Each structure stands twice: as C-alpha cells, then as structure tokens.
XYZ file of N, CA and C in Angstrom:
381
model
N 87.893 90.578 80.150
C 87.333 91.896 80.312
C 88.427 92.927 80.088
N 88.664 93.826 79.164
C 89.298 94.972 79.114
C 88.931 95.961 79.919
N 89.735 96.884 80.099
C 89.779 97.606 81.201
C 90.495 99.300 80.539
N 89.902 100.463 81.237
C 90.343 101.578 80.622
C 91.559 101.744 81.042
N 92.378 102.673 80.940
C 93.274 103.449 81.050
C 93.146 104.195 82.930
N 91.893 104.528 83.006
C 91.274 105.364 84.206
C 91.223 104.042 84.853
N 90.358 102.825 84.764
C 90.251 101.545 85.658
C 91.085 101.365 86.066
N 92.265 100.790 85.177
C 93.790 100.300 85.699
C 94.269 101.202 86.732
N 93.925 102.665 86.595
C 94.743 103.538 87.286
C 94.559 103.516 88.553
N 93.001 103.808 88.650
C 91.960 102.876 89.823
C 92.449 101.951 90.628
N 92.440 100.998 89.856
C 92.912 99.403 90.783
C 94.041 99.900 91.332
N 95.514 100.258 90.629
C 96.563 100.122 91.063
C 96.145 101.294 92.110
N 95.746 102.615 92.511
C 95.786 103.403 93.481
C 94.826 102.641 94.356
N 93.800 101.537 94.537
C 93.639 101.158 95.745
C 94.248 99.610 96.052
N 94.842 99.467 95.183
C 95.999 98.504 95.517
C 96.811 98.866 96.643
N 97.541 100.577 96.057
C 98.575 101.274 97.103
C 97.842 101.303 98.196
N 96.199 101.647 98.107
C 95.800 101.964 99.619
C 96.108 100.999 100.145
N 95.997 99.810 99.804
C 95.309 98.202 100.760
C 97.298 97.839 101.370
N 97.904 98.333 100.614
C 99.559 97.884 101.136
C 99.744 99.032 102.335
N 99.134 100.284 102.267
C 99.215 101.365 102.800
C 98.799 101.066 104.239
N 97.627 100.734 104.323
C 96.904 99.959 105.282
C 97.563 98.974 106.065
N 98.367 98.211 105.094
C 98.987 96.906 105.934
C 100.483 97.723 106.511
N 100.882 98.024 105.987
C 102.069 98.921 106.042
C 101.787 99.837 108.073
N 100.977 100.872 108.117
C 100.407 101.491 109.299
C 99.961 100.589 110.293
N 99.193 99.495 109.826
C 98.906 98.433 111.225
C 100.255 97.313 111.635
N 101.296 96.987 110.598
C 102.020 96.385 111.161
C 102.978 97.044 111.241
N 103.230 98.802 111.143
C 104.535 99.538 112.113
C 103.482 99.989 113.153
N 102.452 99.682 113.763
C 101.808 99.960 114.875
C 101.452 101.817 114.692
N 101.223 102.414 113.257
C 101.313 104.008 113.350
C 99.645 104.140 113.014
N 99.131 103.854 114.386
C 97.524 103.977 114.014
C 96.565 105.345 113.569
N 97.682 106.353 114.466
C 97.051 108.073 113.820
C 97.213 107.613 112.240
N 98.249 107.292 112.061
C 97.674 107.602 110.043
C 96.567 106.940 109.638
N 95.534 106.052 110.159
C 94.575 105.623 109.358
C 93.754 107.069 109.264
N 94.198 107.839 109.895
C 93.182 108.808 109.153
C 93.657 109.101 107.550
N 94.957 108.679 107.565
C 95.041 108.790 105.942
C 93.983 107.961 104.863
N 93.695 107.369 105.691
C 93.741 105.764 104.866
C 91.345 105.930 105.190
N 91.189 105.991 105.903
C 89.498 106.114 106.041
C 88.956 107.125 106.204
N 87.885 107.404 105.653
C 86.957 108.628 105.286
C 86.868 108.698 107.219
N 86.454 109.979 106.825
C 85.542 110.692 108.657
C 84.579 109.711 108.778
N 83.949 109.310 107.603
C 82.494 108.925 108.200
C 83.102 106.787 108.456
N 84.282 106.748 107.973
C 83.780 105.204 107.856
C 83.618 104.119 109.051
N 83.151 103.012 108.908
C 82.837 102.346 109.778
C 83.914 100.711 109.888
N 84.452 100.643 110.775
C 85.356 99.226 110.843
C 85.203 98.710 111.678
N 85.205 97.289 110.659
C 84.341 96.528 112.178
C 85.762 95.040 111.989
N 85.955 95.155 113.374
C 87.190 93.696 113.627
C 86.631 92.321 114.396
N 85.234 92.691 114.161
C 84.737 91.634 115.014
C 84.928 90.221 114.522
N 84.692 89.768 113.586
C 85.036 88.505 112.880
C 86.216 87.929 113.564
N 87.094 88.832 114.188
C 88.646 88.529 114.763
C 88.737 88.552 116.181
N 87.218 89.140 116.682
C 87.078 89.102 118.466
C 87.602 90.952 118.742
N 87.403 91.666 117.283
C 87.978 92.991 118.084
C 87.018 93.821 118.034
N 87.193 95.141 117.776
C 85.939 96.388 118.175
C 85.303 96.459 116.685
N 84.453 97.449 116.751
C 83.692 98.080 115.624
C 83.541 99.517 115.451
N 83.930 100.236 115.257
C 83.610 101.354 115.326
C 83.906 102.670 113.966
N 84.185 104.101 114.647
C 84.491 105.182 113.314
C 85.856 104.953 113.966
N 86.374 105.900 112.923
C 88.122 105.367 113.112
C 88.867 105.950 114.473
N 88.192 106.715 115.215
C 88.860 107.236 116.259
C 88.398 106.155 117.429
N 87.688 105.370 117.430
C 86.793 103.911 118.303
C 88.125 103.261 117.867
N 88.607 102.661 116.556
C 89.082 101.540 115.902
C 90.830 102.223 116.300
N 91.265 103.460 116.281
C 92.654 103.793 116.551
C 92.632 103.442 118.001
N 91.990 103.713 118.878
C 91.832 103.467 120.203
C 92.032 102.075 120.391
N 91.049 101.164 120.207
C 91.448 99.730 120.109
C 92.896 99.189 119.862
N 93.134 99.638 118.906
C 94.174 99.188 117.787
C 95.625 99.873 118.783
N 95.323 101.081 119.619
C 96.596 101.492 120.335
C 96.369 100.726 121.812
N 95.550 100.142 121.995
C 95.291 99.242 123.474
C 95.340 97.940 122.922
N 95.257 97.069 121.749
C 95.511 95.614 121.470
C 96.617 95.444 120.669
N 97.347 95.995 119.855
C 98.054 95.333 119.269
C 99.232 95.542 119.749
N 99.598 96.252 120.479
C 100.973 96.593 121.094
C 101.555 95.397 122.212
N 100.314 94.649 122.210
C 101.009 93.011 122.664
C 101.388 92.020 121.862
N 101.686 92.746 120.789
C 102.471 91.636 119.688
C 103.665 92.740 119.375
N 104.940 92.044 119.401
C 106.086 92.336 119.040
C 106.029 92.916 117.364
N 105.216 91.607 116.385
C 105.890 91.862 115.130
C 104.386 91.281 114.004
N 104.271 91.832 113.165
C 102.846 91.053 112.619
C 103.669 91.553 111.579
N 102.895 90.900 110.463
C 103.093 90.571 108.914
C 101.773 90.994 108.482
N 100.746 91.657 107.679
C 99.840 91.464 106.822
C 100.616 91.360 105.390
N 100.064 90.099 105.012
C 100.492 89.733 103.712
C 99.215 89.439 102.709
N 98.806 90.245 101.791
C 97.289 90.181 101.378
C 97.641 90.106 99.821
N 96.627 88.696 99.279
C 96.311 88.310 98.090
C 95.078 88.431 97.574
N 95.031 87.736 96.594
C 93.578 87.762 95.822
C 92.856 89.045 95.753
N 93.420 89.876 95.359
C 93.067 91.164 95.323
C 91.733 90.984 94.289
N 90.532 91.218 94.988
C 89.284 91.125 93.980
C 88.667 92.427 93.878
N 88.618 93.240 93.464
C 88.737 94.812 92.809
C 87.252 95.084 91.916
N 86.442 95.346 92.739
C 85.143 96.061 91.328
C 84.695 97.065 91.496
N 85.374 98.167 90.261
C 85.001 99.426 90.116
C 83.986 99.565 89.928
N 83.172 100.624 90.507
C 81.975 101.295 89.607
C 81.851 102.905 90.109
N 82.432 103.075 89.045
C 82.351 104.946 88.686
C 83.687 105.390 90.211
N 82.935 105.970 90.800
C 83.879 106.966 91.945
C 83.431 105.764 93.285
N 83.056 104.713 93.513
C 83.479 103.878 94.024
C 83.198 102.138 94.119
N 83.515 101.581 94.905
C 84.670 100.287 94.475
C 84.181 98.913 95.939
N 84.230 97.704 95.630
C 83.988 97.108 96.756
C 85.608 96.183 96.512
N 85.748 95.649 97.713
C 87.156 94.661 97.635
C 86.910 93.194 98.479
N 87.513 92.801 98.106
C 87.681 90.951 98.570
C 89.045 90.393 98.710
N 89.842 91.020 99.795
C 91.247 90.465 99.462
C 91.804 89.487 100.629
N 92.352 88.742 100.110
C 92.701 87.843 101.376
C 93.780 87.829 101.983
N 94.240 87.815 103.700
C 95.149 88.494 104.027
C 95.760 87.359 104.977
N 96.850 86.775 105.311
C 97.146 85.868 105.905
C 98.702 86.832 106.713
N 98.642 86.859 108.110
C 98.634 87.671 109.071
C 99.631 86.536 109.799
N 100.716 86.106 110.372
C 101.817 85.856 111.391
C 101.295 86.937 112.678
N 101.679 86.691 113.874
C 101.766 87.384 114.780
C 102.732 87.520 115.480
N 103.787 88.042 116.532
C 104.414 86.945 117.114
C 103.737 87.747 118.700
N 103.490 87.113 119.467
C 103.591 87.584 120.749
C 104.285 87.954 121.774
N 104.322 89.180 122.207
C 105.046 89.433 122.773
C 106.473 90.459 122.526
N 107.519 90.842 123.247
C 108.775 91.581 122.323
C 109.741 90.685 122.508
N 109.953 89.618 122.770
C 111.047 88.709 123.067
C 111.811 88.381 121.865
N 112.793 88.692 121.384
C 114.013 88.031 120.375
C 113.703 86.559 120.468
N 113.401 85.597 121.217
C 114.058 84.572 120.947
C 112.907 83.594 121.712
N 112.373 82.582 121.038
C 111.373 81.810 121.428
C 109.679 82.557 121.727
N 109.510 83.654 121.223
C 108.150 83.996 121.134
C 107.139 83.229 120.103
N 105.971 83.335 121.197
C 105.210 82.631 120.548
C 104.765 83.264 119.331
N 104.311 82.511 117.707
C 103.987 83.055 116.466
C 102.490 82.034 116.628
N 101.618 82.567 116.255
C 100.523 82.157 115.674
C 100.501 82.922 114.513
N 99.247 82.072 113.693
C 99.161 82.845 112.414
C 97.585 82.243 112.012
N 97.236 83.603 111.140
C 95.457 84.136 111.339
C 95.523 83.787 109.545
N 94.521 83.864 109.148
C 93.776 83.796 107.842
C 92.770 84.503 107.769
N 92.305 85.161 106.766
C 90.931 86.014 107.141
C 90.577 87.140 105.307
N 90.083 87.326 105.357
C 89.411 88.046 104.123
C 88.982 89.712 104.769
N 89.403 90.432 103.767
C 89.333 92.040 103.946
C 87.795 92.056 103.083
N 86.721 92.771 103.387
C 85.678 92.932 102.639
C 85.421 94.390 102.633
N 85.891 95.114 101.506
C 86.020 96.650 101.553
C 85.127 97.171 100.922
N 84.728 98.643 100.873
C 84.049 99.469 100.396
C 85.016 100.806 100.518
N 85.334 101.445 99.099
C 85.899 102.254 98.562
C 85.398 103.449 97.916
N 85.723 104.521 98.233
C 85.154 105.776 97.836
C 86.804 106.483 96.916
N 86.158 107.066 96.177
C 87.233 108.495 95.066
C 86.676 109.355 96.144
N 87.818 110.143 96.485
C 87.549 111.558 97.439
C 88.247 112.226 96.595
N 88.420 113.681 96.879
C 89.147 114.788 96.312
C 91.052 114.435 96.471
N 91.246 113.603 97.603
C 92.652 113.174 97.497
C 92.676 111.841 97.359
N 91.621 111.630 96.457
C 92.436 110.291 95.820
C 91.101 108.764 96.363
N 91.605 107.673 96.064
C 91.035 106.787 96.735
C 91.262 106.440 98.341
C-alpha cells in the first residue's frame, strides 16, 4: 500500500503522540495528559483492574495508583495505524516492567503485556 506525503506525516505525528503518552505516565506527570486527550475523551484502564473515566477521573486515579511503583517502562510495538481523513484508530502493543515500590535494591519487578486500542482525532493543534 503506498501512502501520501500527508499519511506518512500522520502516522509519524501520532507515533510522537503514543511515545508522548508513554513518556508522561512513566515520569508520573499526569496534568500533561491534557496535552495528550481531547476534553471530551473517554479512558478506560479496566482491562488492567483500573478506572474509566474523562481525563480529569483518569489523572486522579493515575495520581492515587501509580505512585506505588518506583519505576515503569512503557515500551510499545506493533504500531497498527489506520488513517481515515482527520481521524485514525490504533492497535499497539505495549509491554510495561513495573518495579514496586522506591527501594534501590531488591524491589519487586513484575511485568504486564497488554494492547493500546486507540481512537484518534486531527484537532486544530495537531493529532
């Protein structure tokens, strides 16, 4: 499948979002997802045992659960990307380390597997 000039440009700017994303949840800087999700959107962490909500529900969560892990990794592949016009669905797969706790030395690491299933909008600043 060839791809325009505008597509490519596409992919790679919600590429940046999806690193952008991983980037804010694993330095724990949850006010910026307002960079990152529309007013209206909806996130749901339940698949993982967490909340659902608009992003001020999901920053709330996210500043009461994750601050019991010292150090997380999102590391996300399979970037599956389908444009159509001004917006976009995603399928990327994200394999997540944790470690528990703030301890230097013998904290516990588990590690998660899981699939991102997105819906993407073009706004006036961008994807």
């Amino acid at each position: 499948m060839s791809m325009s000039l505008k597509q490519i440009s596409d992919r790679f700017e919600i590429e940046d979002l999806l690193v952008e994303y991983c980037h804010i949840i694993d330095q724990q800087q949850f006010d910026r997802l307002d960079e990152i999700f529309t007013e209206d959107a909806v996130i749901d962490y339940t698949a993982m045992g967490g909340a659902a909500g608009g992003r001020d529900e999901i920053k709330a969560y996210l500043k009461k659960a994750l601050p019991a892990f010292g150090a997380s990794q999102h590391m996300i592949s399979n970037q599956q990307i389908k444009l159509a016009g001004d917006t976009a669905t995603g399928r990327i797969m994200c394999f997540n380390p944790m470690q528990l706790g703030r301890a230097a030395q013998a904290a516990p690491v588990f590690f998660v597997g899981f699939w991102y299933v997105d819906e993407y909008v073009r706004t006036p600043a961008g994807w």
